[in-house]
Amino acid sequence: MLKSGTLITVKREADKKKNAVYHGPRFDVYAEDEHGTIYDLEMQNQNHHDIEKRMAIYQGNLEKQALYAGQSFSDRRQTVVLFLCDHDVYNLNRVHYQLIPQLVGYPEILVDNGETNVIVNLKGDASKQAALNQEMLTYFNDGTVTGKFSAALDRAVREVKNDVKKGENYMTIEEYAARQSAYAREEERAEKEAQTIKGLVTLNLDKDQIIKFLIDNFNLDKQEALAAYERVMATA
């Protein structure tokens, strides 16, 4: 996931919301390493079922700094978005998940676009991970600093907590209320989908029939319906 031995320079929270119309992210922790790779580390303590789309937005903003004017596209700096979650997003009991683009119809062909997207399950078994990843999981689970990487993260976290200019770094009451309302609607929709899928399973409908029902009745595309089905069946 991360290369062991990489030294990372960590900065305080960076605010990229410069437009009143379009959404701009507020990076929890922004970092760069000695190879020029750019990192965004985000903490996530609730599953709002939108993490992939959020990653795309954060990547879009990191990419603005990944290439200087006049440079060749081959010189693009690597950008890494790392979401640290205190829950297992996909319920597959993995410590981390890496999301990668693939060529449709040829899953063995991976597309290298300079982006890396990783979801870390902080409740996973750190003993199965490389030393650097163990250090990160230990820090975010109990706050223990065990090396240079976690020490840099700890300094950044303390800077954010001590920042007296929180007014320009955190969302307004209106933004917060709108986002919470949207999340509530999403949770209600997801729960309705889950109950429907469970009901259709008890009626002995097969996977394809259930997915078709979701597409026809919940205004989902095939990929969304499949994801909803697999999410429910993984916890059944």
C-alpha atoms as a PDB file:
ATOM      1  CA  MET A   1       0.000   0.000   0.000  1.00  0.00           C
ATOM      2  CA  LEU A   2       2.672   2.528   1.076  1.00  0.00           C
ATOM      3  CA  LYS A   3       6.372   2.070   0.493  1.00  0.00           C
ATOM      4  CA  SER A   4       8.266   1.281   3.656  1.00  0.00           C
ATOM      5  CA  GLY A   5      10.920   3.857   4.474  1.00  0.00           C
ATOM      6  CA  THR A   6       9.266   6.743   2.627  1.00  0.00           C
ATOM      7  CA  LEU A   7       9.744  10.011   4.528  1.00  0.00           C
ATOM      8  CA  ILE A   8       6.677  12.221   4.342  1.00  0.00           C
ATOM      9  CA  THR A   9       6.460  15.965   4.986  1.00  0.00           C
ATOM     10  CA  VAL A  10       3.034  16.635   6.458  1.00  0.00           C
ATOM     11  CA  LYS A  11       1.196  19.964   6.349  1.00  0.00           C
ATOM     12  CA  ARG A  12      -1.808  21.184   8.301  1.00  0.00           C
ATOM     13  CA  GLU A  13      -5.322  20.898   6.923  1.00  0.00           C
ATOM     14  CA  ALA A  14      -5.596  22.490   3.485  1.00  0.00           C
ATOM     15  CA  ASP A  15      -8.789  24.161   2.329  1.00  0.00           C
ATOM     16  CA  LYS A  16      -9.516  23.877  -1.406  1.00  0.00           C
ATOM     17  CA  LYS A  17     -13.019  25.366  -1.329  1.00  0.00           C
ATOM     18  CA  LYS A  18     -12.510  28.393  -3.567  1.00  0.00           C
ATOM     19  CA  ASN A  19     -15.794  28.345  -5.455  1.00  0.00           C
ATOM     20  CA  ALA A  20     -19.244  29.166  -4.113  1.00  0.00           C
ATOM     21  CA  VAL A  21     -20.954  26.928  -6.684  1.00  0.00           C
ATOM     22  CA  TYR A  22     -18.829  23.810  -7.114  1.00  0.00           C
ATOM     23  CA  HIS A  23     -17.789  21.545  -4.274  1.00  0.00           C
ATOM     24  CA  GLY A  24     -14.219  21.874  -3.021  1.00  0.00           C
ATOM     25  CA  PRO A  25     -12.668  19.487  -0.497  1.00  0.00           C
ATOM     26  CA  ARG A  26     -10.968  20.312   2.771  1.00  0.00           C
ATOM     27  CA  PHE A  27      -8.042  17.958   3.090  1.00  0.00           C
ATOM     28  CA  ASP A  28      -7.678  16.556   6.615  1.00  0.00           C
ATOM     29  CA  VAL A  29      -3.943  15.948   6.148  1.00  0.00           C
ATOM     30  CA  TYR A  30      -1.976  16.981   3.042  1.00  0.00           C
ATOM     31  CA  ALA A  31       1.477  15.484   2.571  1.00  0.00           C
ATOM     32  CA  GLU A  32       4.312  15.106   0.066  1.00  0.00           C
ATOM     33  CA  ASP A  33       7.257  12.703   0.069  1.00  0.00           C
ATOM     34  CA  GLU A  34      10.796  13.091  -1.210  1.00  0.00           C
ATOM     35  CA  HIS A  35       9.815  11.524  -4.542  1.00  0.00           C
ATOM     36  CA  GLY A  36       7.226  14.243  -5.183  1.00  0.00           C
ATOM     37  CA  THR A  37       4.217  12.018  -4.525  1.00  0.00           C
ATOM     38  CA  ILE A  38       1.243  13.974  -3.161  1.00  0.00           C
ATOM     39  CA  TYR A  39      -0.939  12.477  -0.439  1.00  0.00           C
ATOM     40  CA  ASP A  40      -4.330  13.303   0.996  1.00  0.00           C
ATOM     41  CA  LEU A  41      -5.287  11.457   4.190  1.00  0.00           C
ATOM     42  CA  GLU A  42      -8.923  11.547   5.286  1.00  0.00           C
ATOM     43  CA  MET A  43     -10.604  10.228   8.421  1.00  0.00           C
ATOM     44  CA  GLN A  44     -14.043   8.641   7.982  1.00  0.00           C
ATOM     45  CA  ASN A  45     -16.064   7.385  10.950  1.00  0.00           C
ATOM     46  CA  GLN A  46     -19.410   6.841   9.214  1.00  0.00           C
ATOM     47  CA  ASN A  47     -20.277   4.855   6.118  1.00  0.00           C
ATOM     48  CA  HIS A  48     -22.290   7.147   3.846  1.00  0.00           C
ATOM     49  CA  HIS A  49     -21.886   4.822   0.837  1.00  0.00           C
ATOM     50  CA  ASP A  50     -20.286   7.554  -1.261  1.00  0.00           C
ATOM     51  CA  ILE A  51     -16.585   7.039  -0.580  1.00  0.00           C
ATOM     52  CA  GLU A  52     -15.647   6.241  -4.186  1.00  0.00           C
ATOM     53  CA  LYS A  53     -17.200   9.466  -5.477  1.00  0.00           C
ATOM     54  CA  ARG A  54     -15.551  11.457  -2.680  1.00  0.00           C
ATOM     55  CA  MET A  55     -12.185   9.981  -3.648  1.00  0.00           C
ATOM     56  CA  ALA A  56     -12.692  11.116  -7.225  1.00  0.00           C
ATOM     57  CA  ILE A  57     -13.332  14.712  -6.068  1.00  0.00           C
ATOM     58  CA  TYR A  58     -10.211  14.738  -3.884  1.00  0.00           C
ATOM     59  CA  GLN A  59      -8.127  13.244  -6.689  1.00  0.00           C
ATOM     60  CA  GLY A  60      -9.373  15.939  -9.039  1.00  0.00           C
ATOM     61  CA  ASN A  61      -8.015  18.625  -6.731  1.00  0.00           C
ATOM     62  CA  LEU A  62      -4.690  16.886  -6.106  1.00  0.00           C
ATOM     63  CA  GLU A  63      -4.189  16.532  -9.847  1.00  0.00           C
ATOM     64  CA  LYS A  64      -4.124  20.319 -10.234  1.00  0.00           C
ATOM     65  CA  GLN A  65      -0.742  20.257  -8.482  1.00  0.00           C
ATOM     66  CA  ALA A  66       0.584  17.119 -10.157  1.00  0.00           C
ATOM     67  CA  LEU A  67       1.943  18.722 -13.349  1.00  0.00           C
ATOM     68  CA  TYR A  68       3.560  22.090 -14.012  1.00  0.00           C
ATOM     69  CA  ALA A  69       2.820  24.113 -17.124  1.00  0.00           C
ATOM     70  CA  GLY A  70       5.044  23.000 -19.977  1.00  0.00           C
ATOM     71  CA  GLN A  71       5.815  19.585 -18.490  1.00  0.00           C
ATOM     72  CA  SER A  72       5.242  16.358 -20.369  1.00  0.00           C
ATOM     73  CA  PHE A  73       2.282  14.281 -19.218  1.00  0.00           C
ATOM     74  CA  SER A  74       4.739  11.499 -18.449  1.00  0.00           C
ATOM     75  CA  ASP A  75       6.160  13.748 -15.693  1.00  0.00           C
ATOM     76  CA  ARG A  76       2.860  13.765 -13.816  1.00  0.00           C
ATOM     77  CA  ARG A  77       3.413  13.329 -10.088  1.00  0.00           C
ATOM     78  CA  GLN A  78       1.723  10.414  -8.369  1.00  0.00           C
ATOM     79  CA  THR A  79      -1.322  11.369  -6.283  1.00  0.00           C
ATOM     80  CA  VAL A  80      -2.578   9.227  -3.406  1.00  0.00           C
ATOM     81  CA  VAL A  81      -5.924   9.540  -1.633  1.00  0.00           C
ATOM     82  CA  LEU A  82      -6.027   7.492   1.556  1.00  0.00           C
ATOM     83  CA  PHE A  83      -9.259   7.131   3.516  1.00  0.00           C
ATOM     84  CA  LEU A  84      -8.841   5.849   7.064  1.00  0.00           C
ATOM     85  CA  CYS A  85     -12.119   4.260   8.167  1.00  0.00           C
ATOM     86  CA  ASP A  86     -13.072   2.828  11.541  1.00  0.00           C
ATOM     87  CA  HIS A  87     -15.406   0.423   9.749  1.00  0.00           C
ATOM     88  CA  ASP A  88     -15.054  -2.160   6.975  1.00  0.00           C
ATOM     89  CA  VAL A  89     -16.487  -0.395   3.906  1.00  0.00           C
ATOM     90  CA  TYR A  90     -16.956  -3.572   1.849  1.00  0.00           C
ATOM     91  CA  ASN A  91     -17.429  -6.050   4.721  1.00  0.00           C
ATOM     92  CA  LEU A  92     -14.795  -8.380   3.292  1.00  0.00           C
ATOM     93  CA  ASN A  93     -12.618  -8.450   6.429  1.00  0.00           C
ATOM     94  CA  ARG A  94      -9.629  -6.910   4.660  1.00  0.00           C
ATOM     95  CA  VAL A  95      -7.235  -4.445   6.262  1.00  0.00           C
ATOM     96  CA  HIS A  96      -7.166  -2.252   3.180  1.00  0.00           C
ATOM     97  CA  TYR A  97      -8.708  -1.977  -0.273  1.00  0.00           C
ATOM     98  CA  GLN A  98      -7.055  -0.414  -3.308  1.00  0.00           C
ATOM     99  CA  LEU A  99      -9.336   0.900  -6.027  1.00  0.00           C
ATOM    100  CA  ILE A 100      -7.822   0.686  -9.494  1.00  0.00           C
ATOM    101  CA  PRO A 101      -9.068   1.434 -13.033  1.00  0.00           C
ATOM    102  CA  GLN A 102      -9.268  -1.512 -15.384  1.00  0.00           C
ATOM    103  CA  LEU A 103      -9.827  -1.918 -19.095  1.00  0.00           C
ATOM    104  CA  VAL A 104     -13.440  -2.988 -19.574  1.00  0.00           C
ATOM    105  CA  GLY A 105     -13.580  -6.611 -20.703  1.00  0.00           C
ATOM    106  CA  TYR A 106      -9.908  -7.158 -19.851  1.00  0.00           C
ATOM    107  CA  PRO A 107      -9.570  -7.114 -16.033  1.00  0.00           C
ATOM    108  CA  GLU A 108      -5.968  -8.285 -16.270  1.00  0.00           C
ATOM    109  CA  ILE A 109      -5.003  -4.962 -17.906  1.00  0.00           C
ATOM    110  CA  LEU A 110      -4.560  -2.242 -15.287  1.00  0.00           C
ATOM    111  CA  VAL A 111      -4.623   1.416 -16.316  1.00  0.00           C
ATOM    112  CA  ASP A 112      -1.881   3.540 -14.729  1.00  0.00           C
ATOM    113  CA  ASN A 113      -3.249   7.088 -14.628  1.00  0.00           C
ATOM    114  CA  GLY A 114      -0.993   8.245 -11.807  1.00  0.00           C
ATOM    115  CA  GLU A 115      -3.728   7.911  -9.172  1.00  0.00           C
ATOM    116  CA  THR A 116      -3.774   5.638  -6.143  1.00  0.00           C
ATOM    117  CA  ASN A 117      -6.929   5.291  -4.067  1.00  0.00           C
ATOM    118  CA  VAL A 118      -6.779   3.284  -0.852  1.00  0.00           C
ATOM    119  CA  ILE A 119      -9.384   2.609   1.837  1.00  0.00           C
ATOM    120  CA  VAL A 120      -7.931   1.462   5.154  1.00  0.00           C
ATOM    121  CA  ASN A 121     -10.034  -0.562   7.580  1.00  0.00           C
ATOM    122  CA  LEU A 122      -8.618   0.538  10.937  1.00  0.00           C
ATOM    123  CA  LYS A 123     -10.341  -2.373  12.639  1.00  0.00           C
ATOM    124  CA  GLY A 124      -8.466  -4.869  10.486  1.00  0.00           C
ATOM    125  CA  ASP A 125      -5.669  -7.189  11.605  1.00  0.00           C
ATOM    126  CA  ALA A 126      -2.513  -5.034  11.516  1.00  0.00           C
ATOM    127  CA  SER A 127      -0.281  -8.064  12.135  1.00  0.00           C
ATOM    128  CA  LYS A 128      -0.802  -9.081   8.500  1.00  0.00           C
ATOM    129  CA  GLN A 129       0.559  -5.787   7.179  1.00  0.00           C
ATOM    130  CA  ALA A 130       4.008  -4.401   6.400  1.00  0.00           C
ATOM    131  CA  ALA A 131       5.784  -2.450   9.140  1.00  0.00           C
ATOM    132  CA  LEU A 132       4.801   1.004   7.851  1.00  0.00           C
ATOM    133  CA  ASN A 133       1.149   0.032   7.570  1.00  0.00           C
ATOM    134  CA  GLN A 134       1.222  -1.476  11.082  1.00  0.00           C
ATOM    135  CA  GLU A 135       2.617   1.827  12.351  1.00  0.00           C
ATOM    136  CA  MET A 136      -0.194   3.774  10.692  1.00  0.00           C
ATOM    137  CA  LEU A 137      -2.950   1.450  11.926  1.00  0.00           C
ATOM    138  CA  THR A 138      -1.572   1.534  15.459  1.00  0.00           C
ATOM    139  CA  TYR A 139      -1.462   5.336  15.473  1.00  0.00           C
ATOM    140  CA  PHE A 140      -4.986   5.846  14.192  1.00  0.00           C
ATOM    141  CA  ASN A 141      -6.447   3.210  16.511  1.00  0.00           C
ATOM    142  CA  ASP A 142      -4.882   4.262  19.818  1.00  0.00           C
ATOM    143  CA  GLY A 143      -2.705   7.325  19.108  1.00  0.00           C
ATOM    144  CA  THR A 144       0.605   5.586  19.799  1.00  0.00           C
ATOM    145  CA  VAL A 145       3.616   7.022  17.931  1.00  0.00           C
ATOM    146  CA  THR A 146       6.039   4.266  16.944  1.00  0.00           C
ATOM    147  CA  GLY A 147       8.120   5.790  14.131  1.00  0.00           C
ATOM    148  CA  LYS A 148       8.841   8.750  11.838  1.00  0.00           C
ATOM    149  CA  PHE A 149       5.666   8.297   9.813  1.00  0.00           C
ATOM    150  CA  SER A 150       3.296   8.304  12.802  1.00  0.00           C
ATOM    151  CA  ALA A 151       5.290  11.131  14.430  1.00  0.00           C
ATOM    152  CA  ALA A 152       4.725  13.309  11.355  1.00  0.00           C
ATOM    153  CA  LEU A 153       1.027  12.452  11.361  1.00  0.00           C
ATOM    154  CA  ASP A 154       0.789  13.235  15.070  1.00  0.00           C
ATOM    155  CA  ARG A 155       2.337  16.680  14.550  1.00  0.00           C
ATOM    156  CA  ALA A 156      -0.152  17.433  11.764  1.00  0.00           C
ATOM    157  CA  VAL A 157      -3.115  16.307  13.867  1.00  0.00           C
ATOM    158  CA  ARG A 158      -1.967  18.502  16.769  1.00  0.00           C
ATOM    159  CA  GLU A 159      -1.580  21.510  14.452  1.00  0.00           C
ATOM    160  CA  VAL A 160      -5.124  21.073  13.168  1.00  0.00           C
ATOM    161  CA  LYS A 161      -6.512  20.745  16.695  1.00  0.00           C
ATOM    162  CA  ASN A 162      -4.657  23.875  17.803  1.00  0.00           C
ATOM    163  CA  ASP A 163      -5.604  25.934  14.768  1.00  0.00           C
ATOM    164  CA  VAL A 164      -7.328  29.095  15.970  1.00  0.00           C
ATOM    165  CA  LYS A 165      -8.569  29.906  12.465  1.00  0.00           C
ATOM    166  CA  LYS A 166     -11.079  27.097  12.289  1.00  0.00           C
ATOM    167  CA  GLY A 167     -13.696  29.439  10.863  1.00  0.00           C
ATOM    168  CA  GLU A 168     -12.168  29.341   7.380  1.00  0.00           C
ATOM    169  CA  ASN A 169     -11.285  25.650   7.469  1.00  0.00           C
ATOM    170  CA  TYR A 170     -14.522  24.017   8.500  1.00  0.00           C
ATOM    171  CA  MET A 171     -17.905  23.902   6.821  1.00  0.00           C
ATOM    172  CA  THR A 172     -20.583  26.435   7.645  1.00  0.00           C
ATOM    173  CA  ILE A 173     -23.740  25.501   9.550  1.00  0.00           C
ATOM    174  CA  GLU A 174     -25.681  25.627   6.272  1.00  0.00           C
ATOM    175  CA  GLU A 175     -23.201  23.290   4.566  1.00  0.00           C
ATOM    176  CA  TYR A 176     -23.267  20.901   7.504  1.00  0.00           C
ATOM    177  CA  ALA A 177     -27.075  20.831   7.650  1.00  0.00           C
ATOM    178  CA  ALA A 178     -27.368  20.246   3.903  1.00  0.00           C
ATOM    179  CA  ARG A 179     -24.814  17.446   3.966  1.00  0.00           C
ATOM    180  CA  GLN A 180     -26.404  15.722   6.973  1.00  0.00           C
ATOM    181  CA  SER A 181     -29.816  15.951   5.305  1.00  0.00           C
ATOM    182  CA  ALA A 182     -28.409  14.380   2.141  1.00  0.00           C
ATOM    183  CA  TYR A 183     -26.761  11.618   4.152  1.00  0.00           C
ATOM    184  CA  ALA A 184     -30.018  10.935   5.999  1.00  0.00           C
ATOM    185  CA  ARG A 185     -31.867  10.548   2.689  1.00  0.00           C
ATOM    186  CA  GLU A 186     -29.113   8.273   1.410  1.00  0.00           C
ATOM    187  CA  GLU A 187     -29.271   6.107   4.540  1.00  0.00           C
ATOM    188  CA  GLU A 188     -33.054   5.873   4.233  1.00  0.00           C
ATOM    189  CA  ARG A 189     -32.773   4.866   0.580  1.00  0.00           C
ATOM    190  CA  ALA A 190     -30.060   2.290   1.321  1.00  0.00           C
ATOM    191  CA  GLU A 191     -32.146   0.785   4.132  1.00  0.00           C
ATOM    192  CA  LYS A 192     -35.188   0.553   1.860  1.00  0.00           C
ATOM    193  CA  GLU A 193     -33.080  -1.171  -0.804  1.00  0.00           C
ATOM    194  CA  ALA A 194     -31.664  -3.597   1.780  1.00  0.00           C
ATOM    195  CA  GLN A 195     -35.086  -4.560   3.111  1.00  0.00           C
ATOM    196  CA  THR A 196     -36.378  -5.046  -0.436  1.00  0.00           C
ATOM    197  CA  ILE A 197     -33.443  -7.298  -1.364  1.00  0.00           C
ATOM    198  CA  LYS A 198     -33.905  -9.404   1.777  1.00  0.00           C
ATOM    199  CA  GLY A 199     -37.622  -9.733   0.994  1.00  0.00           C
ATOM    200  CA  LEU A 200     -36.949 -10.815  -2.593  1.00  0.00           C
ATOM    201  CA  VAL A 201     -34.420 -13.388  -1.363  1.00  0.00           C
ATOM    202  CA  THR A 202     -37.071 -14.951   0.903  1.00  0.00           C
ATOM    203  CA  LEU A 203     -39.292 -15.220  -2.195  1.00  0.00           C
ATOM    204  CA  ASN A 204     -36.524 -17.302  -3.816  1.00  0.00           C
ATOM    205  CA  LEU A 205     -35.745 -14.804  -6.568  1.00  0.00           C
ATOM    206  CA  ASP A 206     -32.264 -15.320  -7.970  1.00  0.00           C
ATOM    207  CA  LYS A 207     -29.526 -12.688  -8.238  1.00  0.00           C
ATOM    208  CA  ASP A 208     -30.348 -11.582 -11.779  1.00  0.00           C
ATOM    209  CA  GLN A 209     -34.056 -11.221 -10.983  1.00  0.00           C
ATOM    210  CA  ILE A 210     -33.319  -9.126  -7.884  1.00  0.00           C
ATOM    211  CA  ILE A 211     -30.925  -6.853  -9.767  1.00  0.00           C
ATOM    212  CA  LYS A 212     -33.503  -6.341 -12.520  1.00  0.00           C
ATOM    213  CA  PHE A 213     -36.127  -5.483  -9.888  1.00  0.00           C
ATOM    214  CA  LEU A 214     -33.798  -2.877  -8.347  1.00  0.00           C
ATOM    215  CA  ILE A 215     -33.080  -1.334 -11.742  1.00  0.00           C
ATOM    216  CA  ASP A 216     -36.773  -1.148 -12.616  1.00  0.00           C
ATOM    217  CA  ASN A 217     -38.042   0.109  -9.261  1.00  0.00           C
ATOM    218  CA  PHE A 218     -35.229   2.091  -7.616  1.00  0.00           C
ATOM    219  CA  ASN A 219     -33.900   4.040 -10.594  1.00  0.00           C
ATOM    220  CA  LEU A 220     -30.473   2.368 -10.305  1.00  0.00           C
ATOM    221  CA  ASP A 221     -28.118   1.424 -13.090  1.00  0.00           C
ATOM    222  CA  LYS A 222     -26.824  -2.144 -13.268  1.00  0.00           C
ATOM    223  CA  GLN A 223     -23.584  -1.391 -11.416  1.00  0.00           C
ATOM    224  CA  GLU A 224     -25.411   0.376  -8.567  1.00  0.00           C
ATOM    225  CA  ALA A 225     -27.960  -2.433  -8.286  1.00  0.00           C
ATOM    226  CA  LEU A 226     -25.211  -5.051  -8.218  1.00  0.00           C
ATOM    227  CA  ALA A 227     -23.318  -3.131  -5.539  1.00  0.00           C
ATOM    228  CA  ALA A 228     -26.485  -2.865  -3.405  1.00  0.00           C
ATOM    229  CA  TYR A 229     -27.157  -6.588  -3.805  1.00  0.00           C
ATOM    230  CA  GLU A 230     -23.613  -7.608  -2.898  1.00  0.00           C
ATOM    231  CA  ARG A 231     -23.539  -5.243   0.089  1.00  0.00           C
ATOM    232  CA  VAL A 232     -26.668  -6.814   1.548  1.00  0.00           C
ATOM    233  CA  MET A 233     -25.653 -10.414   0.789  1.00  0.00           C
ATOM    234  CA  ALA A 234     -22.231  -9.874   2.373  1.00  0.00           C
ATOM    235  CA  THR A 235     -23.911  -9.188   5.723  1.00  0.00           C
ATOM    236  CA  ALA A 236     -26.745 -11.695   5.382  1.00  0.00           C
END
